[in-house]
XYZ file of C-alpha atoms in Angstrom:
670
model
C 10.625 -22.250 50.465
C 13.877 -23.401 49.317
C 13.741 -22.588 45.452
C 16.340 -19.736 45.855
C 19.614 -19.650 47.678
C 21.785 -16.795 48.971
C 23.360 -16.180 45.812
C 20.110 -15.904 43.996
C 18.748 -13.448 46.521
C 21.879 -11.304 46.328
C 21.596 -11.111 42.559
C 18.054 -10.012 42.648
C 18.845 -7.513 45.467
C 21.528 -6.033 43.556
C 19.471 -5.711 40.399
C 16.697 -3.859 42.272
C 19.158 -1.454 43.967
C 21.020 -0.854 40.604
C 17.680 -0.115 38.956
C 16.574 2.432 41.552
C 20.054 4.045 41.629
C 20.244 4.446 37.833
C 16.885 6.267 37.734
C 18.049 8.606 40.556
C 21.264 9.286 38.737
C 19.550 10.685 35.747
C 16.984 12.650 37.712
C 18.828 16.012 37.506
C 19.365 15.546 33.684
C 15.833 14.662 33.110
C 14.283 17.364 35.172
C 15.965 20.392 33.339
C 12.673 20.766 31.062
C 9.905 18.550 29.776
C 11.576 17.872 26.446
C 14.581 16.491 28.481
C 12.162 14.461 30.538
C 10.068 12.854 27.847
C 12.308 12.853 24.710
C 15.906 13.188 26.198
C 16.202 16.314 23.952
C 16.236 14.088 20.919
C 19.907 13.575 21.498
C 20.028 9.733 21.737
C 21.513 7.751 18.802
C 19.260 5.355 16.841
C 21.023 2.210 18.132
C 20.311 3.228 21.733
C 16.628 3.811 20.865
C 16.456 0.511 18.952
C 17.925 -1.442 22.076
C 15.322 0.357 24.206
C 12.678 -0.636 21.941
C 13.800 -4.256 22.182
C 13.488 -3.950 25.972
C 10.054 -2.459 25.685
C 8.742 -5.413 23.623
C 10.258 -8.056 25.878
C 7.905 -8.084 28.868
C 7.574 -10.940 31.304
C 3.900 -11.490 31.018
C 4.131 -11.614 27.154
C 6.969 -13.904 27.276
C 5.115 -16.339 29.702
C 2.106 -16.210 27.527
C 4.040 -16.906 24.257
C 5.934 -19.710 25.840
C 2.596 -21.155 26.888
C 1.442 -21.035 23.316
C 4.673 -22.705 21.963
C 4.336 -25.341 24.660
C 0.827 -26.025 23.300
C 1.242 -25.628 19.653
C 4.996 -25.855 18.965
C 6.468 -23.510 16.410
C 2.889 -22.647 15.122
C 2.401 -20.782 18.315
C 4.371 -17.892 16.653
C 1.286 -17.283 14.323
C -1.101 -16.787 16.937
C 0.934 -13.885 18.141
C 0.013 -11.949 14.993
C -2.424 -10.466 17.291
C 0.346 -8.462 18.990
C 3.398 -10.304 20.327
C 5.009 -10.642 16.993
C 4.942 -6.924 16.418
C 4.012 -7.068 12.806
C 3.167 -3.309 12.988
C 6.843 -2.763 13.363
C 7.282 -3.446 9.744
C 5.170 -0.373 8.892
C 6.788 1.731 11.503
C 10.334 0.795 10.005
C 9.288 1.596 6.594
C 7.132 4.556 6.768
C 4.777 5.323 9.785
C 7.671 5.983 12.090
C 9.226 8.712 9.699
C 5.713 10.225 9.171
C 5.345 10.874 12.922
C 8.929 12.175 13.229
C 8.511 14.631 10.376
C 6.040 16.569 12.584
C 8.431 17.466 15.391
C 5.809 16.696 18.211
C 6.462 15.208 21.432
C 3.402 12.720 21.580
C 0.901 11.293 19.425
C -1.745 13.410 21.110
C 0.194 16.581 20.362
C 0.427 15.197 16.689
C -3.295 15.472 16.463
C -3.127 19.314 16.666
C -0.529 19.082 13.925
C -2.944 16.936 11.708
C -6.274 18.689 12.645
C -5.248 22.037 13.773
C -5.644 23.951 17.047
C -9.503 24.620 16.589
C -12.375 22.722 18.333
C -11.853 19.594 16.200
C -8.044 19.354 16.842
C -8.633 19.902 20.447
C -11.200 17.198 20.543
C -8.847 14.801 18.843
C -5.948 15.655 21.173
C -7.998 15.083 24.335
C -9.509 11.886 22.954
C -6.083 10.527 22.043
C -4.592 11.292 25.506
C -7.477 9.696 27.385
C -7.806 6.608 25.218
C -3.957 5.895 25.444
C -4.001 6.404 29.181
C -6.594 3.742 29.328
C -4.604 1.539 27.075
C -1.434 2.154 29.291
C -3.561 1.259 32.481
C -4.593 -2.059 30.748
C -0.859 -2.712 29.832
C 0.116 -2.165 33.495
C -2.601 -4.488 34.664
C -1.469 -7.168 32.254
C 2.173 -6.693 33.462
C 1.073 -6.854 37.175
C -0.853 -10.063 36.607
C 2.048 -11.717 34.768
C 4.751 -10.336 37.061
C 2.910 -11.574 40.229
C 2.114 -15.012 38.843
C 5.814 -15.368 38.108
C 7.595 -13.954 41.204
C 5.034 -15.828 43.708
C 6.485 -19.155 42.788
C 9.854 -18.274 44.109
C 9.046 -16.371 47.449
C 6.547 -16.927 50.184
C 4.009 -14.145 49.003
C 0.922 -13.960 46.981
C 1.131 -12.872 43.200
C -0.468 -9.628 44.213
C 2.027 -8.893 46.940
C 5.026 -9.710 44.666
C 4.028 -7.610 41.706
C 3.340 -4.696 43.932
C 6.786 -4.680 45.523
C 8.535 -5.188 42.140
C 6.635 -2.512 40.170
C 6.984 0.030 43.009
C 10.680 -0.358 42.697
C 10.512 0.151 38.997
C 8.217 3.193 39.319
C 10.724 5.011 41.451
C 13.443 4.655 38.855
C 11.159 5.491 35.892
C 9.136 8.407 37.254
C 12.440 10.073 38.561
C 14.416 9.815 35.333
C 12.211 10.160 32.369
C 13.231 8.882 28.907
C 16.956 9.231 29.804
C 16.541 6.576 32.626
C 14.216 4.487 30.471
C 16.769 4.083 27.850
C 19.908 3.626 29.815
C 18.007 1.175 32.176
C 17.015 -0.678 29.008
C 20.557 -0.918 27.831
C 21.447 -2.488 31.369
C 18.484 -4.790 31.420
C 18.839 -5.891 27.703
C 22.451 -7.085 28.575
C 20.808 -9.272 31.351
C 18.194 -10.547 29.027
C 20.808 -11.716 26.473
C 22.606 -13.529 29.090
C 19.507 -15.360 30.151
C 18.732 -16.285 26.591
C 22.047 -17.941 26.083
C 21.893 -19.837 29.286
C 18.235 -21.253 28.719
C 18.948 -22.042 25.101
C 22.043 -24.032 25.804
C 20.159 -25.984 28.556
C 17.493 -26.876 26.197
C 19.868 -27.995 23.478
C 21.720 -30.269 25.967
C 18.456 -31.754 27.147
C 17.105 -32.502 23.664
C 16.998 -36.175 22.765
C 16.707 -37.531 19.210
C 14.289 -35.027 17.264
C 11.964 -37.880 16.231
C 11.580 -39.075 19.762
C 11.041 -35.484 21.116
C 8.366 -34.893 18.581
C 6.507 -37.883 19.912
C 6.946 -36.872 23.467
C 5.662 -33.306 22.693
C 2.548 -34.945 21.072
C 1.861 -37.086 23.983
C 2.196 -34.467 26.677
C 0.500 -31.565 25.016
C -2.047 -33.755 23.040
C -1.116 -31.768 19.793
C -0.664 -34.077 16.963
C 0.999 -31.445 14.847
C 3.235 -30.041 17.565
C 6.489 -29.993 15.361
C 4.713 -28.270 12.308
C 5.845 -24.906 11.379
C 2.797 -23.825 9.229
C -0.588 -23.110 10.710
C -2.926 -25.925 9.787
C -6.735 -25.461 9.114
C -7.847 -27.293 12.254
C -5.473 -27.547 15.316
C -5.869 -29.792 18.506
C -6.484 -27.334 21.289
C -6.793 -27.747 25.119
C -9.838 -26.396 27.157
C -9.630 -22.499 27.160
C -8.083 -22.075 23.742
C -10.963 -23.098 21.547
C -10.832 -19.860 19.567
C -7.521 -20.993 18.037
C -8.907 -24.314 16.662
C -9.155 -22.946 13.094
C -5.467 -21.671 13.257
C -4.897 -20.909 9.568
C -8.090 -18.902 9.300
C -7.239 -17.048 12.605
C -3.746 -16.358 11.233
C -4.934 -15.006 7.840
C -7.749 -12.781 9.304
C -5.471 -10.928 11.752
C -2.517 -10.876 9.448
C -4.195 -9.186 6.423
C -7.038 -7.233 8.106
C -5.979 -6.340 11.676
C -2.320 -6.318 12.378
C -0.951 -5.070 9.017
C -3.675 -2.921 7.580
C -5.806 -1.545 10.591
C -3.301 -1.558 13.225
C 0.167 -1.655 11.355
C -0.834 1.231 8.908
C -1.938 3.516 11.766
C 1.178 3.062 14.203
C 4.570 4.612 14.588
C 3.712 6.825 17.522
C 5.970 5.286 20.081
C 8.288 7.685 22.100
C 11.335 6.258 20.257
C 10.309 7.773 16.918
C 9.429 11.162 18.415
C 12.787 11.115 20.184
C 14.856 10.072 16.918
C 17.270 12.653 15.607
C 15.959 12.404 12.118
C 13.647 10.197 10.007
C 16.425 8.127 8.675
C 17.116 7.155 12.182
C 13.472 6.257 12.592
C 13.856 3.421 10.097
C 17.222 2.158 11.502
C 16.066 2.047 15.099
C 13.029 0.053 14.001
C 15.145 -2.370 11.925
C 17.449 -2.814 14.956
C 14.453 -3.264 17.237
C 12.906 -5.891 15.118
C 16.263 -7.656 14.509
C 17.054 -7.929 18.305
C 13.621 -9.464 18.829
C 15.177 -12.540 17.189
C 16.746 -13.499 20.208
C 13.418 -13.935 21.917
C 12.233 -16.904 20.007
C 14.827 -19.485 20.462
C 14.709 -18.431 24.268
C 10.976 -19.130 24.306
C 11.093 -22.358 22.425
C 13.730 -23.549 24.772
C 11.614 -22.929 27.739
C 8.747 -24.846 25.908
C 11.086 -27.750 25.356
C 12.150 -27.916 29.076
C 8.547 -27.476 30.078
C 7.592 -30.578 27.975
C 10.243 -32.765 29.826
C 9.273 -31.342 33.150
C 5.512 -31.931 32.679
C 6.103 -35.606 31.608
C 8.091 -36.217 34.741
C 5.437 -34.489 36.960
C 2.400 -36.201 35.499
C 3.200 -39.464 34.002
C -0.624 -40.150 33.983
C -2.292 -36.977 32.505
C -5.576 -38.105 34.542
C -3.686 -36.852 37.675
C -4.271 -33.385 36.643
C -8.027 -33.519 36.250
C -8.303 -35.331 39.485
C -6.376 -32.951 41.554
C -8.213 -29.841 40.042
C -11.571 -31.554 40.966
C -10.329 -32.053 44.567
C -9.454 -28.480 44.988
C -12.650 -27.219 43.647
C -14.630 -29.615 46.222
C -12.858 -28.267 49.151
C -12.154 -24.514 48.277
C -14.572 -22.109 46.492
C -12.859 -20.900 43.309
C -13.537 -19.326 39.901
C -10.985 -18.466 37.116
C -10.293 -14.978 38.473
C -9.401 -16.361 42.033
C -7.708 -19.581 40.983
C -4.073 -18.417 41.157
C -4.619 -16.863 44.631
C -6.363 -20.083 45.798
C -3.356 -22.186 44.738
C -0.996 -19.904 46.485
C -2.849 -20.049 49.825
C -3.037 -23.847 49.781
C 0.623 -23.979 49.164
C 1.630 -21.361 51.611
C -0.741 -22.466 54.341
C -1.192 -26.331 54.018
C -2.204 -26.497 57.739
C -5.488 -24.664 56.913
C -6.186 -27.348 54.334
C -5.260 -30.580 55.981
C -7.897 -32.964 54.324
C -7.357 -31.329 50.948
C -3.519 -31.687 51.293
C -4.015 -35.399 52.278
C -6.091 -36.079 49.139
C -3.578 -34.159 46.966
C -0.721 -36.209 48.226
C -2.588 -39.406 47.331
C -3.200 -38.202 43.737
C 0.096 -36.128 43.075
C 2.540 -37.818 45.320
C 4.994 -36.442 47.983
C 5.844 -33.476 45.592
C 2.179 -32.288 45.504
C 3.128 -28.566 46.262
C 5.571 -28.535 43.387
C 3.007 -29.732 41.039
C 0.067 -27.595 42.304
C 1.013 -24.390 40.423
C 0.781 -26.171 37.053
C -2.855 -27.028 37.586
C -5.374 -24.915 35.528
C -8.877 -24.175 36.486
C -10.058 -26.250 33.352
C -8.235 -29.390 34.785
C -5.332 -29.197 32.324
C -1.594 -27.935 32.520
C -1.640 -24.390 33.107
C 0.804 -23.523 30.401
C 1.212 -19.972 31.683
C 2.980 -21.364 34.615
C 5.625 -23.254 32.518
C 8.415 -20.545 32.977
C 8.532 -20.487 36.732
C 8.146 -24.209 36.943
C 11.059 -24.816 34.628
C 13.252 -22.329 36.426
C 12.540 -23.996 39.904
C 13.049 -27.485 38.821
C 15.509 -27.347 35.912
C 17.731 -24.368 36.312
C 20.691 -25.056 38.828
C 20.769 -23.129 42.115
C 22.726 -19.908 41.814
C 21.980 -19.563 38.051
C 18.234 -19.236 38.984
C 18.867 -15.592 40.368
C 20.491 -14.605 37.035
C 17.540 -16.004 34.981
C 15.035 -14.325 37.337
C 16.699 -11.007 37.027
C 16.801 -11.464 33.213
C 12.988 -12.010 33.069
C 12.259 -9.305 35.592
C 14.335 -6.985 33.397
C 12.137 -7.824 30.579
C 8.937 -6.930 32.419
C 10.335 -3.859 33.864
C 11.781 -2.458 30.523
C 8.187 -2.657 29.187
C 6.798 -1.064 32.293
C 9.390 1.913 31.981
C 8.470 2.966 28.499
C 4.645 2.338 29.063
C 4.599 4.624 31.949
C 6.785 7.285 30.235
C 4.379 7.377 27.297
C 1.288 7.883 29.445
C 2.854 10.426 31.684
C 3.815 12.467 28.544
C 0.273 12.464 27.387
C -1.223 13.572 30.838
C 1.429 16.410 31.285
C 1.823 17.585 27.716
C -1.642 16.887 26.313
C -4.077 17.341 29.252
C -2.615 19.254 32.211
C -0.570 21.954 30.621
C -2.730 23.023 27.798
C -6.188 22.659 29.462
C -5.556 22.853 33.155
C -2.409 24.819 33.982
C -1.027 26.686 30.746
C 1.360 28.764 32.888
C 2.525 25.883 34.878
C 6.521 25.911 35.448
C 8.655 22.880 35.079
C 8.753 22.048 38.640
C 4.827 21.984 38.747
C 4.761 19.857 35.641
C 7.141 17.278 37.051
C 4.999 17.068 40.352
C 1.989 16.650 38.199
C 3.622 13.968 36.484
C 4.790 12.172 39.546
C 1.307 12.282 40.930
C -0.293 11.115 37.757
C 2.122 8.166 37.663
C 1.046 7.043 41.305
C -2.523 7.039 40.576
C -2.213 5.257 37.293
C -0.176 2.560 38.884
C -2.616 2.223 41.861
C -5.699 1.893 39.672
C -3.971 -0.642 37.375
C -3.247 -2.799 40.408
C -6.767 -2.719 41.678
C -8.071 -3.991 38.334
C -5.263 -6.626 38.135
C -6.783 -8.362 41.123
C -9.943 -9.138 38.981
C -8.229 -10.556 36.006
C -8.359 -14.361 35.561
C -5.215 -14.943 33.560
C -2.874 -13.064 31.235
C -4.124 -14.666 27.982
C -7.522 -13.103 28.571
C -6.406 -9.556 29.352
C -3.781 -9.698 26.450
C -6.466 -10.894 24.250
C -8.759 -8.001 25.122
C -5.983 -5.452 24.904
C -4.809 -6.495 21.437
C -8.159 -7.611 19.813
C -10.707 -5.690 21.807
C -9.165 -2.318 22.985
C -6.762 -2.127 19.896
C -9.734 -2.713 17.451
C -11.687 0.167 18.986
C -8.732 2.310 18.507
C -7.574 1.071 15.070
C -9.824 2.786 12.562
C -9.401 6.398 13.777
C -5.718 5.837 14.002
C -5.662 4.435 10.305
C -7.855 7.158 8.700
C -5.888 10.140 10.121
C -2.994 9.168 7.661
C -4.881 8.271 4.527
C -8.149 10.219 4.151
C -7.762 14.039 3.733
C -11.500 14.639 4.599
C -10.999 12.955 8.059
C -11.220 15.520 10.732
C -10.685 15.907 14.551
C -14.380 15.495 15.316
C -14.430 12.207 13.582
C -11.421 11.151 15.128
C -12.594 11.897 18.573
C -15.946 10.269 18.006
C -14.305 6.952 16.711
C -11.829 6.802 19.653
C -14.307 7.585 22.403
C -16.924 5.254 20.848
C -14.316 2.446 20.367
C -13.114 3.012 24.008
C -16.482 2.799 25.565
C -17.516 -0.171 23.473
C -14.236 -2.039 24.425
C -14.817 -1.347 28.100
C -18.284 -2.684 27.923
C -16.793 -6.020 26.364
C -14.303 -6.156 29.182
C -17.084 -5.731 31.835
C -19.232 -8.299 29.984
C -16.345 -10.763 29.830
C -15.454 -10.329 33.419
C -18.966 -10.856 34.621
C -19.656 -13.852 32.458
C -16.530 -15.620 31.700
C -18.138 -18.737 30.310
C -19.937 -16.721 27.647
C -16.927 -14.233 27.025
C -16.573 -12.908 23.422
C -13.768 -14.495 21.588
C -10.844 -12.268 20.199
C -12.244 -12.796 16.641
C -15.696 -11.661 17.856
C -14.193 -8.615 19.691
C -12.501 -7.483 16.498
C -15.493 -8.041 14.222
C -17.837 -6.063 16.716
C -15.615 -3.263 17.819
C -14.019 -2.234 14.593
C -17.211 -1.634 12.725
C -18.540 0.452 15.723
C -15.400 2.674 15.712
C -15.444 3.049 11.951
C -19.051 4.083 11.704
C -18.748 6.495 14.552
C -15.584 8.109 12.940
C -17.209 8.588 9.684
C -20.355 10.030 11.208
C -18.219 12.371 13.314
C -16.279 13.604 10.331
C -19.445 14.507 8.340
C -21.058 16.229 11.385
C -17.968 18.342 12.223
C -16.344 20.963 10.197
C -13.615 20.095 7.630
C -10.074 20.581 8.686
C -8.935 24.126 7.574
C -7.172 24.045 4.216
C -4.018 25.622 5.497
C -3.608 22.970 8.131
C -4.047 20.128 5.768
C -1.689 21.757 3.201
C 1.068 22.093 5.865
C 0.410 18.526 7.023
C 0.667 17.177 3.689
C 3.727 19.111 2.602
C 5.663 17.918 5.832
C 4.448 14.322 6.051
C 3.700 13.291 2.288
C 1.548 10.224 3.236
C -0.018 8.128 0.416
C -3.757 7.484 0.228
C -6.526 9.741 -0.708
C -4.615 12.905 -1.040
C -4.683 13.435 -4.809
C -5.510 17.029 -4.779
C -2.992 17.819 -2.228
C -0.215 15.946 -4.157
C -0.612 18.670 -6.716
C 0.639 21.228 -4.211
C 4.185 19.730 -4.455
C 6.625 20.803 -7.118
C 6.935 18.452 -10.063
C 10.221 17.073 -8.901
C 9.083 16.578 -5.258
C 5.940 14.990 -6.585
C 7.829 12.373 -8.617
C 10.201 11.640 -5.727
C 7.174 11.162 -3.435
C 5.516 8.793 -5.711
C 8.832 6.824 -6.005
C 9.037 6.878 -2.118
C 5.407 5.503 -1.926
C 6.169 2.855 -4.456
C 9.193 1.595 -2.806
C 7.643 1.691 0.662
C 4.672 -0.483 -0.393
C 6.869 -2.948 -2.361
C 9.189 -3.370 0.735
C 6.226 -4.296 3.062
C 5.724 -7.891 1.860
C 9.409 -8.474 1.618
C 9.837 -7.145 5.094
C 7.103 -9.666 6.376
C 8.828 -12.662 4.895
C 12.241 -11.246 6.441
C 10.575 -10.975 9.950
C 8.834 -14.433 9.837
C 11.682 -16.471 8.651
C 14.136 -14.666 10.979
C 12.048 -15.724 13.933
C 10.948 -19.191 12.751
C 14.313 -20.564 11.493
C 15.980 -20.666 14.986
C 13.082 -22.498 16.457
C 12.873 -24.989 13.569
C 16.772 -25.945 14.051
C 16.236 -26.156 17.657
C 13.619 -28.990 17.541
C 15.412 -30.734 14.863
C 13.305 -29.791 11.679
C 16.473 -29.039 9.798
C 14.836 -29.149 6.333
C 12.308 -26.498 7.224
C 14.896 -24.380 9.025
C 17.126 -24.234 5.793
C 14.143 -23.249 3.660
C 13.310 -20.527 6.100
C 16.981 -19.484 6.096
C 17.054 -19.240 2.199
C 13.875 -16.994 2.298
C 15.380 -14.928 4.871
C 18.525 -14.298 2.741
C 16.354 -13.391 -0.321
C 14.160 -11.109 1.699
C 17.377 -9.377 3.082
C 18.453 -8.543 -0.512
C 14.955 -7.217 -1.338
C 14.963 -4.932 1.769
C 18.333 -3.526 0.661
C 17.085 -2.615 -2.829
C 13.622 -1.268 -1.978
C 14.152 0.013 1.642
C 17.691 0.647 2.970
C 19.199 1.891 -0.236
C 16.484 4.480 -0.347
C 16.678 5.842 3.200
C 17.139 9.645 3.224
C 20.624 11.081 4.098
C 21.167 11.983 7.792
C 19.750 15.469 8.471
C 21.522 18.124 10.563
C 20.509 17.623 14.192
C 17.830 19.803 15.526
C 16.689 19.471 19.180
C 13.197 20.573 18.489
C 11.078 21.359 15.457
C 10.162 19.223 12.309
C 12.513 18.005 9.813
C 10.531 19.741 7.112
C 13.526 19.822 4.669
C 14.286 15.940 5.132
C 14.797 14.557 1.569
C 12.406 11.791 0.343
C 13.616 8.552 -0.904
C 15.448 8.271 -4.247
C 14.290 5.854 -6.739
C 15.411 2.255 -6.396
């Protein structure tokens, strides 16, 4: 295989060695105590945590997936990622849920449950349920990352996708497990610099390759089959290839998950990421979330650039679209395959053509002498596998020598997500399960050893499951619309309903988890009859809600002193009327102003985020009028955010390494 040269391999090797060395360098600092390991002693500035958050959101598998959607749908693909890749929940975290979590002074969201429900039976149930469900969520995310990483790297080296992901993630695991949050954040700073370099290179190459915008729009329509490829707004009925039928009614899909799921159910219940617990005060929670969201701007021109280059590449590879279906049919005739094993089958044919001489001869007749290069772009459905666009573009479009830099940037995107994901799950195992319930008297060394062992088991299980997953879109769809739907209602109710208790939270979380796992088993066993993302949401959300309400009324109410302490420190809006009266008249008025400003800022922030991400893509594909409209809306939304959000951020609080910021001032009136 000649896709990489010595310089490329040297760059990749230096990156992996540097990543491991960075983790080992911070090992001593992180191992002083568990607060150092999991929260870096709340000493890191907001801009470092914001950059780390950007790195956490830029995973390789997600990047490949969103590029595939932009390749198929054009800029409208952005709206499909309302399900998760667009991070709409970040708006709520920036405005209120991040600061609500930070006011508790807790280390993890599971520990936060004790703060919310008390340390009685209900609070313990809620804490255990949170830890277990989030560990399962983390295992699912690692599975998703393993699938995408292996699929990507295997196109450049003579190994299968599973072997590639195993080697790369093991290297990242050594770094992450050794260094805790210190290593995670500093590794993300290093990796984000690499990502920015990659973004600039790819964007320049795409702009240089672009023909006349009108000509390109026609080419994109011919190659992808999407008549509305250059449109920016989700239309009522979109043209979709096989395997993407659930997005046919694109506008309806977008509206359902914008209003119901990702802003209200998911967004209103989030804010429990490690960056918010590690922030120095609640003001920095808002600032780091703002920086996090702003830095994500760079992702979208980078991804549309890959889609543009991918369209040109597919047009050159398959001048006759019928070649794709013919080649796929030949493979199915000669080699037993199903959607879950398809990527491994293609790798085996490419790596061992001598074992498939008859098939290779037929493929050469259909695809030509470059059959091996075209093979990886074939999907099981007989269309272009859009999830393979990224590696194909790198191999056949990026000059040798530069490929290594782009590969490192994309690997950095994946491993930065891996770092934070593992750190979050490890914190819940050690802080919320092992120490309080198994070994209350364990010293720091024992807790660290337990953390290392847990990470090893978690990664091993995730890889075992990854081998059964058909593609990254299916696992991502289940995580964001299946598992997240099962978790959504309990996470929402804990903030806004005073009567909600720990028993109800545990019942909703465990019930939603079991239901989501059953859906995953069903979808894996019967892929042709798999539940769509919309159906998963509509089925799992009511199950979780009903169980949460039943559990609430079957369990004892949360003790009044616990509720009063929670409300005085957190001051959420919602169904808390009787508790609002506990505040002094001055604080009550200030709290109402804070809530009013926060809710007004939310739709403004939504316009800010969408136009900020959409405008660069519109300009890159030559839709200049639409781009200027988006830019004008972006400027207006910036002014609105200044008035209703930034101007009302509290003053910086005196730094406290531990404990809640109970005296943090509330927002002033706009």
